[in-house]
CSV table of C-alpha atoms in Angstrom, one decimal:
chain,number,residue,atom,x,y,z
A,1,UNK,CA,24.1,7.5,7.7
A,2,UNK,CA,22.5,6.5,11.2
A,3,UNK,CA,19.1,7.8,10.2
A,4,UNK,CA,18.9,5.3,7.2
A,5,UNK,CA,16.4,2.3,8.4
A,6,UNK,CA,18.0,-1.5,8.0
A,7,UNK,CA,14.8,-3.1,7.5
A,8,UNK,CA,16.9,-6.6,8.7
A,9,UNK,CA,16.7,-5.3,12.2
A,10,UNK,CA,13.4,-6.1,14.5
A,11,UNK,CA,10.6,-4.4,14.2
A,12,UNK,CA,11.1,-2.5,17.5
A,13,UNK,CA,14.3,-1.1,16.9
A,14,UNK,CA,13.4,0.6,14.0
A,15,UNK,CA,10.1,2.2,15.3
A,16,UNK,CA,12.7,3.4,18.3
A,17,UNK,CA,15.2,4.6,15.6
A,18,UNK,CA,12.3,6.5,13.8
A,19,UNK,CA,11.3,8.2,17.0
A,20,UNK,CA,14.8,9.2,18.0
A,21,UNK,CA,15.3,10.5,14.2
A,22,UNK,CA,12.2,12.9,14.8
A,23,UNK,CA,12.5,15.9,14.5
A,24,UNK,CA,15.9,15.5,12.7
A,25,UNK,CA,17.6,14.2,11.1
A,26,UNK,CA,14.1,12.0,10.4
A,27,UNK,CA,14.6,8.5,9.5
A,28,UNK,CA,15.4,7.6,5.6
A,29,UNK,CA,14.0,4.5,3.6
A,30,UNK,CA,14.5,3.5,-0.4
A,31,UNK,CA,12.5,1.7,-2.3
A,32,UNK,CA,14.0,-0.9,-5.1
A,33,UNK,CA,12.7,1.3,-7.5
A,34,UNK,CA,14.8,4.5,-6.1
A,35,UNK,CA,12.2,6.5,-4.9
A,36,UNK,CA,13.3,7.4,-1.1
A,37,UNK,CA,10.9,8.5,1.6
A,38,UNK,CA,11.4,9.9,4.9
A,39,UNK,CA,9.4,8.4,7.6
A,40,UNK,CA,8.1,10.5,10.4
A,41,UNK,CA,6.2,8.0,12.3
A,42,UNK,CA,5.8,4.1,12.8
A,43,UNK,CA,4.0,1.5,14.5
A,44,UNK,CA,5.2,-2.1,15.3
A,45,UNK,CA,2.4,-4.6,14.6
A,46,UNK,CA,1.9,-8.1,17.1
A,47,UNK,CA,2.2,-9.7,13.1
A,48,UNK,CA,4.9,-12.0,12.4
A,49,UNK,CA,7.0,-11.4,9.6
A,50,UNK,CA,6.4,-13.8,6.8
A,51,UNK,CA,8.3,-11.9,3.9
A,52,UNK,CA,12.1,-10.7,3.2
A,53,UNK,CA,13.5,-8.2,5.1
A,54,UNK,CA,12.3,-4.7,3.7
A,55,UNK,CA,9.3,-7.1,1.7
A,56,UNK,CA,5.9,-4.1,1.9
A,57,UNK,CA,3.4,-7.1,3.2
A,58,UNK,CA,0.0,-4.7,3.1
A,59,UNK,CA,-0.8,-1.5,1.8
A,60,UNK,CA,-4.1,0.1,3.7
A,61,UNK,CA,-5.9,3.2,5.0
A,62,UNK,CA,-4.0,2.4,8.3
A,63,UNK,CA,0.0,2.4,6.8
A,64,UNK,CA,2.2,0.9,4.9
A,65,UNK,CA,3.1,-2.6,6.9
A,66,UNK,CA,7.0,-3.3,6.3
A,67,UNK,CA,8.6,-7.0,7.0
A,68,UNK,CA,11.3,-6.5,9.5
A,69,UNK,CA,14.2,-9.2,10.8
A,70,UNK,CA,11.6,-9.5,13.2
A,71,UNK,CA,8.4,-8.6,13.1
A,72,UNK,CA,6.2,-5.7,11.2
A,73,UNK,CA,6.6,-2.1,11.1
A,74,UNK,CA,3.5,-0.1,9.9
A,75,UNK,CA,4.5,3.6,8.3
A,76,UNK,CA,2.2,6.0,9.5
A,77,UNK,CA,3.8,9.4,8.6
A,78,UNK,CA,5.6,9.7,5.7
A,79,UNK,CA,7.8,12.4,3.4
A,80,UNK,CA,8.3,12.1,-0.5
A,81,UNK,CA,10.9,14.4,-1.7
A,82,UNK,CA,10.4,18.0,-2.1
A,83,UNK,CA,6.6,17.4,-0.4
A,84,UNK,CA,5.0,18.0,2.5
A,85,UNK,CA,4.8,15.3,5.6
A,86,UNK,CA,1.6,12.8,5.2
A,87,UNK,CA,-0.1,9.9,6.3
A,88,UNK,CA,0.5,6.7,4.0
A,89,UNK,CA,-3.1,6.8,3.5
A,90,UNK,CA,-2.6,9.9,1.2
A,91,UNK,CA,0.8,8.7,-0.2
A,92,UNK,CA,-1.1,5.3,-1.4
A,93,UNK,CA,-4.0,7.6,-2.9
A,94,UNK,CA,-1.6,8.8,-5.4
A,95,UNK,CA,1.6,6.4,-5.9
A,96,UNK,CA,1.3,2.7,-5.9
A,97,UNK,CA,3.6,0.8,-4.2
A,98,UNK,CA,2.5,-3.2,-5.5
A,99,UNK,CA,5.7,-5.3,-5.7
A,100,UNK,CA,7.9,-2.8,-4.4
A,101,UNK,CA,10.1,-3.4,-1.5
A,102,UNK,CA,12.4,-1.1,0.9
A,103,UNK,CA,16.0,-2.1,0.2
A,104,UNK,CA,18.0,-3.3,3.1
């Protein structure tokens, strides 16, 4: 239960949860739509959060960037069930993630 990510708490926390999670029991995160990733690594951006708690702001080559109660969290490293560990980069390639958001 500790390992799942409250995307209401600041950006920082989180990334520090994620790094104490690592390597087990690795940080947990669900999407609205039910899929649930594990998430290996994070950054915290200098970006402001101007979404919802949970609210995936951008979707790039660098990460997945994650509105936080305060502040963004980028997802560099990530784990789809019963797959290997991967960079969002390659996640993105093949699942979309437009309009979805982490639930809190």
């Amino acid at each position: 239960a500790e390992a799942w990510l409250d995307w209401r708490a600041p950006a920082a926390a989180l990334e520090r949860q994620v790094r104490a999670f690592n390597p087990w029991p690795v940080a947990d995160a669900e999407l609205n739509d039910g899929r649930r990733l594990r998430i290996w690594e994070a950054a915290v951006l200098a970006t402001p959060a101007a979404a919802a708690p949970g609210t995936i702001v951008a979707a790039s080559r660098s990460g997945i960037d994650v509105a936080t109660g305060d502040g963004v969290l980028r997802l560099v490293k990530i784990q789809p069930p019963s797959a290997r560990v991967m960079p969002a980069e390659a996640y993105l390639a093949a699942h979309s993630v437009a309009g979805a958001a982490f639930v809190a």
